[in-house]
XYZ file of C-alpha atoms in Angstrom:
695
model
C 0.000 0.000 0.000
C 1.217 3.501 -0.794
C 2.201 5.795 2.064
C 1.327 9.478 2.086
C 2.906 12.467 3.825
C 2.925 12.495 7.624
C 0.446 14.811 9.341
C 0.341 16.326 12.822
C -2.585 15.783 15.211
C -3.659 16.768 18.697
C -6.440 14.404 19.778
C -8.426 15.109 22.912
C -11.728 14.308 24.582
C -14.167 16.010 26.921
C -12.703 16.208 30.412
C -14.744 14.039 32.786
C -16.028 15.604 35.988
C -14.538 13.982 39.067
C -17.742 13.973 41.091
C -18.229 10.212 40.625
C -16.887 7.198 38.725
C -17.539 7.630 34.971
C -20.260 5.513 33.375
C -19.888 3.838 29.973
C -21.256 6.867 28.117
C -18.587 9.136 29.591
C -15.840 6.556 29.152
C -16.757 6.173 25.481
C -15.318 9.659 24.836
C -11.980 8.667 26.375
C -12.000 5.373 24.465
C -12.876 7.049 21.151
C -9.889 9.374 21.422
C -7.615 6.429 22.182
C -8.871 4.504 19.131
C -8.409 7.530 16.860
C -4.904 8.233 18.186
C -3.807 4.626 17.781
C -5.158 4.608 14.227
C -3.273 7.793 13.359
C -0.093 6.248 14.740
C -0.345 3.031 12.699
C -1.014 5.277 9.715
C 2.347 6.925 10.385
C 1.044 10.285 11.572
C 2.414 12.278 14.481
C -0.370 12.191 17.052
C -0.589 13.048 20.739
C -3.577 12.382 22.975
C -4.334 14.631 25.949
C -7.139 15.159 28.411
C -7.675 15.238 32.145
C -10.056 15.398 35.059
C -12.301 18.448 35.378
C -11.703 19.093 39.069
C -13.542 22.406 39.416
C -17.156 23.459 38.965
C -20.436 23.045 40.762
C -20.856 19.269 40.135
C -17.720 18.635 42.186
C -18.753 21.053 44.941
C -22.266 19.590 45.176
C -20.916 16.019 45.360
C -18.282 17.008 47.942
C -20.920 18.586 50.167
C -22.982 15.401 49.996
C -19.953 13.348 51.085
C -18.980 15.883 53.738
C -15.443 16.404 52.419
C -13.613 19.348 50.759
C -13.957 19.609 46.954
C -10.214 19.074 46.448
C -10.279 15.818 48.408
C -13.234 14.508 46.421
C -11.731 15.629 43.097
C -8.445 13.816 43.627
C -10.184 10.757 45.033
C -11.993 10.245 41.731
C -9.077 11.496 39.620
C -6.942 8.683 41.027
C -9.730 6.178 40.362
C -9.878 7.336 36.730
C -6.091 6.912 36.396
C -6.479 3.306 37.546
C -9.388 2.719 35.166
C -7.421 4.083 32.210
C -4.828 1.359 32.805
C -7.522 -1.300 33.121
C -9.110 -0.165 29.852
C -5.718 0.125 28.105
C -6.405 3.759 27.219
C -3.067 5.387 26.463
C -2.785 9.151 26.949
C 0.257 11.220 26.112
C -0.808 13.271 29.118
C -3.857 12.721 31.309
C -3.786 15.529 33.846
C -6.267 17.593 35.885
C -7.373 21.219 35.977
C -6.096 21.906 39.504
C -2.441 22.262 38.538
C -0.174 25.298 38.256
C 0.534 24.969 34.526
C -3.173 24.927 33.709
C -4.077 27.742 36.107
C -1.248 29.998 34.872
C -2.061 29.260 31.232
C -5.780 29.981 31.675
C -5.192 33.250 33.514
C -2.613 34.349 30.929
C -4.920 33.417 28.047
C -7.833 35.443 29.412
C -5.671 38.432 30.265
C -5.000 38.639 26.514
C -8.698 38.229 25.667
C -9.500 40.982 28.189
C -6.812 43.220 26.674
C -8.326 42.557 23.235
C -11.617 43.992 24.513
C -13.912 40.954 24.486
C -15.133 41.068 28.097
C -17.773 43.353 29.535
C -18.929 43.871 33.109
C -22.621 43.441 33.841
C -24.759 43.659 36.929
C -27.330 40.915 37.168
C -29.651 39.256 39.589
C -28.667 35.799 40.701
C -30.352 33.292 42.939
C -29.240 33.501 46.559
C -30.052 30.917 49.208
C -30.768 32.598 52.528
C -30.635 29.243 54.285
C -27.154 28.337 52.953
C -26.100 32.034 52.924
C -24.536 31.982 49.458
C -25.130 32.697 45.798
C -26.313 29.702 43.795
C -24.489 29.103 40.496
C -26.306 27.060 37.847
C -25.996 23.505 39.181
C -26.831 24.637 42.692
C -30.293 25.439 41.332
C -32.787 22.824 40.176
C -36.372 23.015 39.001
C -38.712 22.238 36.118
C -37.541 22.767 32.525
C -39.588 25.521 30.812
C -39.307 23.728 27.452
C -40.127 20.061 28.127
C -41.377 20.389 31.746
C -38.929 17.737 32.937
C -38.605 17.883 36.723
C -35.077 18.003 38.130
C -33.614 20.154 35.332
C -30.367 21.886 36.282
C -29.812 25.615 36.216
C -27.424 25.303 33.264
C -29.070 22.622 31.131
C -32.070 20.318 31.003
C -30.994 16.766 31.870
C -33.767 15.208 29.779
C -31.913 13.520 26.841
C -34.807 14.394 24.522
C -34.439 18.086 25.365
C -30.947 19.054 26.561
C -31.680 22.779 26.192
C -29.101 25.222 27.570
C -30.785 27.128 30.400
C -30.374 30.032 32.759
C -31.239 29.364 36.418
C -33.887 32.098 36.289
C -35.689 30.270 33.450
C -36.513 27.269 35.663
C -40.071 26.811 36.880
C -40.357 26.465 40.679
C -36.583 26.681 41.304
C -35.037 25.417 44.533
C -31.593 25.171 46.123
C -30.010 21.831 45.188
C -28.434 21.581 48.653
C -31.221 22.440 51.098
C -34.238 22.288 48.697
C -35.484 25.703 49.869
C -36.680 28.278 47.291
C -34.013 30.947 46.606
C -34.373 34.712 46.270
C -32.853 37.003 43.635
C -29.937 39.201 44.672
C -27.742 41.636 42.720
C -24.186 40.642 41.794
C -21.554 41.683 39.237
C -19.935 39.366 36.706
C -17.794 39.526 33.608
C -19.289 38.317 30.336
C -17.644 37.100 27.130
C -18.890 39.126 24.147
C -19.823 36.106 22.026
C -22.075 37.991 19.533
C -18.986 39.705 18.085
C -17.922 36.379 16.555
C -21.172 35.374 14.847
C -19.911 35.839 11.283
C -16.535 34.171 11.930
C -18.245 31.242 13.638
C -20.737 30.832 10.818
C -17.902 30.734 8.267
C -15.969 28.262 10.425
C -18.921 25.875 10.812
C -19.837 25.957 7.121
C -16.235 25.429 5.968
C -15.300 22.660 8.426
C -16.199 19.240 6.965
C -15.652 17.195 10.124
C -18.514 18.623 12.165
C -21.345 16.092 12.584
C -24.110 16.563 10.021
C -26.753 16.401 12.745
C -24.993 19.155 14.739
C -24.261 21.705 12.001
C -27.858 22.873 11.419
C -28.485 23.304 15.150
C -25.343 25.378 15.635
C -26.078 27.531 12.578
C -29.648 28.064 13.817
C -28.277 29.274 17.155
C -26.137 31.824 15.325
C -29.071 32.852 13.136
C -31.233 33.401 16.234
C -28.474 35.566 17.713
C -25.793 34.578 20.193
C -25.758 36.111 23.659
C -22.886 37.166 25.903
C -21.816 34.296 28.153
C -21.096 34.743 31.892
C -17.441 34.151 32.692
C -17.161 34.459 36.468
C -18.931 32.731 39.355
C -19.578 33.423 43.019
C -17.672 30.340 44.178
C -14.518 29.574 46.160
C -13.430 26.375 44.366
C -11.945 27.062 40.945
C -9.440 29.294 39.168
C -9.334 32.758 40.818
C -10.677 35.548 38.615
C -8.773 38.308 40.445
C -5.518 38.089 38.428
C -7.555 38.662 35.243
C -10.198 41.181 36.307
C -8.685 42.856 39.395
C -8.870 42.643 43.191
C -12.580 43.443 43.219
C -13.102 39.950 41.797
C -10.563 38.088 43.944
C -13.373 36.190 45.684
C -14.850 34.962 42.394
C -13.668 32.151 40.125
C -13.874 31.446 36.411
C -16.903 29.619 35.057
C -15.737 26.009 34.772
C -16.388 25.598 31.036
C -14.159 28.599 30.294
C -11.126 26.891 31.808
C -11.876 23.253 30.972
C -11.794 23.867 27.200
C -8.384 25.513 27.577
C -7.160 22.279 29.118
C -6.761 21.002 25.564
C -3.903 23.488 25.230
C -2.504 23.506 28.774
C -2.285 19.690 28.873
C 0.073 19.809 25.883
C 2.055 22.598 27.545
C 2.338 20.576 30.768
C 3.467 17.489 28.829
C 6.080 19.538 26.946
C 7.448 20.850 30.254
C 7.585 17.321 31.715
C 9.507 16.180 28.636
C 11.958 19.075 29.126
C 11.019 20.204 25.626
C 8.822 23.292 26.160
C 9.060 24.051 22.437
C 6.745 21.072 21.783
C 3.783 23.190 22.856
C 4.223 25.647 20.008
C 5.233 22.809 17.675
C 1.752 21.330 18.087
C -0.490 24.266 19.033
C 1.028 27.142 17.057
C 1.186 25.306 13.732
C -1.790 26.102 11.497
C -1.325 22.700 9.838
C -1.938 20.847 13.116
C -5.247 19.010 13.028
C -7.119 19.029 16.334
C -9.723 16.342 17.011
C -12.295 16.480 19.826
C -14.220 13.420 21.062
C -17.315 14.599 22.907
C -20.958 13.866 23.662
C -23.761 15.675 21.855
C -24.501 17.753 24.965
C -21.073 19.366 24.548
C -21.518 20.451 20.919
C -22.115 24.108 21.745
C -18.926 24.338 23.812
C -16.715 22.893 21.070
C -18.384 24.155 17.888
C -19.226 27.685 19.067
C -17.677 28.715 22.387
C -14.176 27.201 22.161
C -13.538 28.378 18.576
C -14.756 31.866 19.574
C -12.232 31.958 22.415
C -9.418 30.997 20.040
C -10.564 33.788 17.719
C -10.700 36.241 20.635
C -7.178 35.584 21.898
C -5.852 35.806 18.315
C -2.640 34.004 19.240
C -2.164 31.698 16.252
C -3.977 28.616 17.535
C -5.636 26.461 14.836
C -9.410 26.113 14.957
C -10.870 22.611 15.475
C -10.320 20.240 12.564
C -12.830 17.595 13.644
C -15.583 17.263 16.235
C -16.280 13.561 16.725
C -19.594 13.553 18.551
C -21.446 10.605 20.014
C -25.087 10.523 20.984
C -26.195 9.117 24.342
C -25.985 5.507 25.454
C -29.265 4.661 27.137
C -29.557 1.742 29.538
C -32.685 -0.253 28.770
C -34.345 2.882 27.364
C -33.423 4.971 30.442
C -30.716 7.562 31.046
C -27.782 6.533 33.231
C -28.407 7.381 36.878
C -26.089 6.437 39.735
C -28.655 7.310 42.403
C -31.303 5.101 40.778
C -28.875 2.287 39.963
C -29.539 2.621 36.228
C -26.595 1.952 33.940
C -23.120 0.487 34.035
C -19.957 2.142 35.309
C -16.404 1.831 34.027
C -15.095 -0.003 37.093
C -18.001 -2.457 37.018
C -17.430 -3.305 33.360
C -13.815 -4.432 33.783
C -14.636 -6.202 37.047
C -16.873 -8.681 35.208
C -15.175 -9.000 31.790
C -11.812 -8.114 30.194
C -11.501 -4.599 28.787
C -11.174 -5.905 25.205
C -14.819 -7.080 25.280
C -16.004 -3.610 26.262
C -13.676 -1.724 23.927
C -14.895 -3.731 20.947
C -18.563 -3.535 21.927
C -18.555 0.230 22.553
C -16.818 1.001 19.255
C -18.915 -1.509 17.280
C -22.140 0.039 18.645
C -20.818 3.623 18.935
C -23.902 5.911 18.731
C -22.681 8.301 16.045
C -26.047 9.274 14.535
C -28.648 8.477 17.180
C -28.893 7.346 20.790
C -28.114 3.687 21.366
C -29.705 1.397 23.917
C -27.669 -1.014 26.031
C -29.272 -4.406 26.583
C -27.459 -7.335 28.175
C -28.890 -9.740 25.602
C -27.578 -7.631 22.698
C -24.194 -7.235 24.394
C -23.873 -11.012 24.835
C -24.939 -11.572 21.229
C -22.278 -9.211 19.837
C -19.535 -10.642 22.051
C -20.413 -14.228 21.185
C -21.100 -13.741 17.479
C -18.533 -11.114 16.495
C -15.677 -11.447 18.941
C -15.746 -15.142 19.758
C -17.344 -16.931 16.788
C -16.033 -14.666 14.027
C -12.809 -12.821 14.900
C -11.490 -15.095 17.637
C -12.546 -18.322 15.945
C -10.958 -17.466 12.588
C -7.635 -16.390 14.093
C -7.435 -19.382 16.439
C -8.360 -21.884 13.695
C -5.744 -20.449 11.354
C -2.845 -20.373 13.794
C -3.719 -23.719 15.401
C -3.918 -25.492 12.027
C -0.542 -24.106 10.921
C 1.212 -25.034 14.174
C -0.327 -28.506 14.130
C -0.063 -29.457 10.447
C 2.756 -27.323 9.019
C 5.355 -27.558 11.800
C 4.581 -24.042 12.985
C 5.609 -22.388 9.718
C 3.329 -20.467 7.371
C 3.115 -22.645 4.236
C 3.889 -21.374 0.749
C 1.178 -19.870 -1.416
C 0.449 -21.907 -4.532
C -1.579 -21.008 -7.573
C -4.691 -19.055 -6.628
C -8.185 -19.927 -7.762
C -10.548 -17.303 -9.127
C -12.408 -17.217 -5.801
C -9.167 -16.771 -3.850
C -8.083 -13.872 -6.061
C -11.513 -12.341 -5.584
C -11.284 -12.794 -1.804
C -7.896 -11.057 -1.578
C -9.155 -8.259 -3.815
C -12.199 -7.774 -1.570
C -9.964 -7.713 1.503
C -7.801 -5.021 -0.115
C -10.936 -2.981 -0.808
C -12.030 -3.481 2.797
C -8.703 -2.090 4.027
C -9.291 1.047 1.961
C -12.841 1.275 3.316
C -11.446 0.943 6.851
C -8.968 3.773 6.224
C -11.707 5.958 4.746
C -13.999 5.281 7.714
C -11.283 6.047 10.255
C -10.171 9.168 8.376
C -13.749 10.409 8.682
C -13.960 9.364 12.357
C -16.633 6.762 11.645
C -15.268 4.304 14.183
C -18.409 2.196 14.173
C -18.075 1.570 10.427
C -14.397 0.676 10.865
C -15.223 -1.931 13.531
C -17.901 -3.406 11.257
C -15.413 -3.648 8.374
C -12.921 -5.549 10.548
C -15.627 -8.004 11.583
C -16.638 -8.469 7.940
C -13.039 -9.300 6.954
C -12.911 -11.951 9.689
C -16.309 -13.266 8.577
C -15.039 -13.657 5.007
C -11.974 -15.433 6.335
C -14.131 -17.837 8.306
C -16.334 -18.531 5.299
C -13.251 -19.139 3.155
C -11.778 -21.598 5.667
C -15.047 -23.473 6.013
C -15.473 -23.634 2.231
C -11.876 -24.663 1.449
C -11.842 -27.300 4.235
C -8.038 -27.628 4.556
C -8.511 -30.400 7.149
C -9.787 -32.522 4.261
C -7.624 -31.263 1.375
C -4.415 -31.769 3.372
C -4.969 -35.524 3.148
C -4.933 -35.431 -0.660
C -3.075 -32.236 -1.638
C -0.954 -30.565 1.032
C -0.016 -27.716 -1.340
C -3.674 -26.745 -1.787
C -4.223 -26.863 1.970
C -1.052 -24.819 2.390
C -2.368 -22.122 0.061
C -5.592 -21.963 2.079
C -3.634 -21.483 5.302
C -1.260 -18.988 3.689
C -4.182 -16.788 2.647
C -5.745 -17.232 6.090
C -2.466 -16.197 7.738
C -2.332 -13.086 5.543
C -5.892 -12.163 6.569
C -4.905 -12.791 10.205
C -1.986 -10.374 9.815
C -4.360 -7.765 8.379
C -6.823 -8.290 11.234
C -4.046 -7.847 13.803
C -3.137 -4.454 12.320
C -6.712 -3.212 11.858
C -7.743 -4.369 15.330
C -4.870 -2.609 17.086
C -6.664 0.730 17.540
C -9.778 -1.028 18.864
C -8.483 -3.929 20.984
C -4.689 -3.438 21.162
C -3.996 -6.107 23.791
C -5.610 -8.822 21.635
C -3.990 -7.483 18.480
C -0.530 -7.656 20.049
C -1.060 -11.291 21.126
C -1.944 -12.229 17.552
C 0.957 -10.221 16.139
C 3.416 -11.972 18.426
C 1.952 -15.386 17.574
C 2.463 -14.636 13.864
C 6.184 -14.307 14.535
C 6.755 -10.655 13.649
C 9.862 -9.149 15.237
C 8.867 -5.510 14.709
C 6.103 -3.881 16.718
C 2.806 -3.181 14.970
C 3.571 0.546 15.204
C 6.867 0.026 13.378
C 5.108 -1.770 10.526
C 1.890 0.261 10.348
C -1.132 -0.024 8.133
C 0.759 0.881 4.956
C 3.041 -2.134 5.403
C 0.158 -4.398 4.381
C 1.046 -6.117 1.116
C -1.307 -8.804 -0.167
C 1.481 -10.129 -2.390
C 3.811 -10.675 0.581
C 2.993 -14.324 1.318
C 4.767 -14.612 4.709
C 5.859 -18.085 3.570
C 8.099 -19.995 6.010
C 7.520 -17.430 8.769
C 7.699 -19.222 12.116
C 4.600 -18.802 14.271
C 3.592 -19.736 17.815
C 0.530 -21.472 19.198
C -2.121 -19.220 20.677
C -4.873 -19.800 23.210
C -8.467 -18.877 22.337
C -8.712 -15.090 22.371
C -12.257 -14.872 23.715
C -14.864 -17.023 25.368
C -18.630 -17.104 25.065
C -20.633 -15.365 27.727
C -24.104 -15.928 29.131
C -26.386 -13.065 30.028
C -27.369 -14.591 33.373
C -23.733 -15.196 34.338
C -22.541 -11.659 33.681
C -25.545 -10.116 35.444
C -24.777 -12.339 38.442
C -21.117 -11.254 38.338
C -22.221 -7.626 38.236
C -24.586 -8.062 41.180
C -21.860 -9.859 43.152
C -19.441 -7.014 42.436
C -21.984 -4.420 43.525
C -22.748 -6.326 46.717
C -19.025 -6.530 47.447
C -18.640 -2.770 46.914
C -21.641 -2.069 49.126
C -20.155 -4.256 51.850
C -16.807 -2.472 51.542
C -18.618 0.855 51.711
C -20.488 -0.262 54.842
C -17.218 -1.395 56.442
C -15.586 1.958 55.653
C -18.593 3.814 57.040
C -18.555 1.679 60.197
C -14.822 2.272 60.625
C -15.356 6.009 60.191
C -18.190 6.002 62.734
C -16.047 4.005 65.197
C -13.180 6.466 64.764
C -15.513 9.415 65.313
C -16.978 7.731 68.389
C -13.500 7.126 69.817
C -12.619 10.739 69.155
C -15.708 11.784 71.101
C -14.894 9.352 73.922
C -11.339 10.671 74.109
C -12.499 14.263 74.465
C -12.162 15.753 77.935
C -13.983 18.688 79.478
C -12.265 21.843 80.682
C -12.405 20.821 84.362
C -10.521 17.627 83.563
C -7.917 19.560 81.573
C -7.430 21.955 84.530
C -6.125 19.025 86.583
C -3.031 18.880 84.369
C -0.267 21.166 85.694
C 1.874 22.448 82.838
C 4.869 24.568 83.870
C 7.947 26.139 82.333
C 11.257 24.650 83.506
C 14.957 25.013 82.652
C 17.272 22.036 82.157
C 20.270 22.498 84.501
C 21.895 19.068 84.073
C 21.695 16.340 81.415
C 23.328 12.930 81.519
C 23.117 9.938 79.184
C 21.910 6.725 80.863
C 24.312 3.860 80.203
C 23.009 0.736 78.431
C 20.033 2.701 77.068
C 19.675 3.791 73.429
C 16.903 6.274 74.176
C 17.034 7.640 77.740
C 18.614 10.824 79.107
C 18.468 11.802 82.805
C 17.590 15.465 83.269
C 17.698 17.766 86.282
C 15.222 20.607 85.799
C 14.509 23.828 87.716
C 10.784 24.463 88.291
C 11.387 27.738 90.163
C 10.282 26.527 93.579
C 11.969 23.124 93.343
C 14.362 20.998 91.320
C 13.324 17.639 89.876
C 14.708 14.658 88.008
C 12.987 13.720 84.731
C 13.916 10.791 82.480
C 13.178 11.414 78.777
C 13.460 9.196 75.662
C 15.203 11.765 73.447
C 18.784 10.427 73.351
C 18.656 9.568 69.607
C 17.817 13.174 68.712
C 19.494 15.388 71.340
C 22.980 15.330 72.885
C 23.046 15.927 76.671
C 25.341 18.955 76.350
C 22.893 20.564 73.859
C 20.072 20.448 76.392
C 21.622 22.286 79.325
C 20.172 25.791 79.669
C 17.115 25.156 77.479
C 13.657 26.058 78.682
C 11.037 23.350 78.262
C 7.404 22.645 79.092
C 6.812 20.040 81.811
C 3.780 18.109 83.080
C 4.427 18.759 86.749
C 1.773 16.682 88.529
C 2.397 13.207 87.067
C 2.882 10.358 89.506
C 6.544 9.288 89.744
C 7.640 6.422 87.462
C 10.829 4.338 87.271
C 12.668 3.894 83.971
C 15.699 1.527 83.990
C 15.956 2.055 87.753
C 15.842 5.863 87.614
C 12.912 7.764 89.075
C 11.187 10.264 86.778
C 9.113 13.010 88.397
C 7.342 14.582 85.462
C 7.302 14.561 81.678
C 8.572 17.073 79.151
C 6.408 17.969 76.122
C 7.537 17.518 72.528
C 5.944 17.620 69.097
C 6.072 14.349 67.158
C 7.041 14.531 63.473
C 7.211 11.007 62.036
C 8.562 9.717 65.344
C 11.099 12.507 65.849
C 10.551 14.542 69.067
C 10.781 18.343 68.771
C 11.011 19.947 72.220
C 8.454 22.653 72.982
C 9.534 25.943 74.553
C 8.029 29.369 75.342
C 8.134 32.085 72.686
C 10.510 34.059 74.956
C 12.285 33.435 78.259
C 9.946 33.415 81.254
C 10.554 32.632 84.944
C 10.838 28.927 85.753
C 7.645 27.573 87.262
C 5.404 29.840 85.155
C 2.129 27.956 84.644
C 0.802 27.172 81.160
C -2.853 28.076 80.647
């Protein structure tokens, strides 16, 4: 196959909120970007893949309040879970970061200082919901109510959560609004915020949308209609504490406000590359990728994020006017429904990324999600359909063909790919069709139609299976080994092709097959353009391979899922019990003020210090308490020399009962801070008379 010139790509996906574990619909965005990046790499392009956890914003704050922990703690709890899940799912990022890092914060503030200087922000006074019960302003997701368009109850203040609606909303548009935290009705209160002057970019955005081919056909008309109806200025700052401070951009008056989360999350596509370049000690890589107009940027998102990536993000790049290329492709997926219902953690509807890999290997899920990727309309997850696709496509078609081919060669041809003899008309036709399928696969991937690409791979394997069954080499080998050899040679060639085409979708399986075929180079070194139908692979030594997949039963996987959920619930109960026990012990260990008054704390000066022989820890001290002198034995020998202690003032518990340590009486105890086992002696801020009481 003919190679073409190398191109440069930045692939990214919508940054998942870290307010919970991602469900399959969210994880599909991360998986899609991985598949696209891997494809670009086997095509020989220069591609990096970046994203990260969206640690700021109201969803994180709301979830943190429900768990009773600070937003930062909750954000990094789920960020670390996502990092683990990425490994389990074999999703390979060049840089998966988070928005609460210095590189991102500095980049965002610097970016918007330029936009502000360019004159695209304006200050407006507005009325915003305020909760008198919680004593705070309520940004969008802190307000819930009934959608004015579809009358769905539980709509958020920024967007209707009904998949059939999804309208962008203002909190004040909700019917019967209430505070999401305390459920009380809010009041309107005046506040000042900065707004991005989006209407100024209507013409540029219209031209961009019309001229960009890789914007989903079902999204273009909606975005153009929004422009036709007239864009409105978008609020840029929020009355929140958790987020990127707005003060450095807009002045001290706004030091207690933060940036609207969408305004900083979309800039993560740039800052993540900058952070990676810094980590690589090659800061010039940032401009190499993001300041080159030829760089193609690809965004894998859900349909509810179209407005942010087709209108708002491009407008920001236009506003900063700093040489960044506009989006090349928006690869949008529709929603995955679960048995006709939207995913809901609280209602137990759906499947989450950690659950999926707990019950089946990641390759099953990667293949299924790409094969059924909802590119044009919402899809519906059903266990019966999932089992059918796994059993029919993965096991019976792809896995069966590859295993039959390799097993037959290792068993009947001494583990070497046999020579290719004279081809029949049907065999020539088969190889020609496979070549056409490879071109169709490339075309589908180039147009980000991942679902079509997965279907093409399955069809190639299906043709291979049909060919094997028709040629029946297990029979022909008895009469004509050369004919059987040709059958297996062609099958081995198709297996090689499958290994390459499957690598973006199920890389771990692909690499097993590649290794079994005896290739010394990595798949990435060979690439898709190394495929040559005429290269027969004859005499190439191969290795036996175990079955790649196994059939599944719907009842079995549902049972495994329920067992996993029960186990997690039990672990959660144990953690909650442990937390309650710890809190109870803390309460039990608390003393009242009268009890504390019984402890006599006094200032003393060390007048003598002597090491106790045969002890690694103990020093004998003589201390002056003002009205008397006492002997105290202290376990500080490993950290203080006796001569260093003489003359130092210390704090002593003066009314302890005497105790004997290695035969020496101790009449009191000195106080020390404990840092990882190292004692740090406490002393007054300035010299005071010995015997001075501590209150």
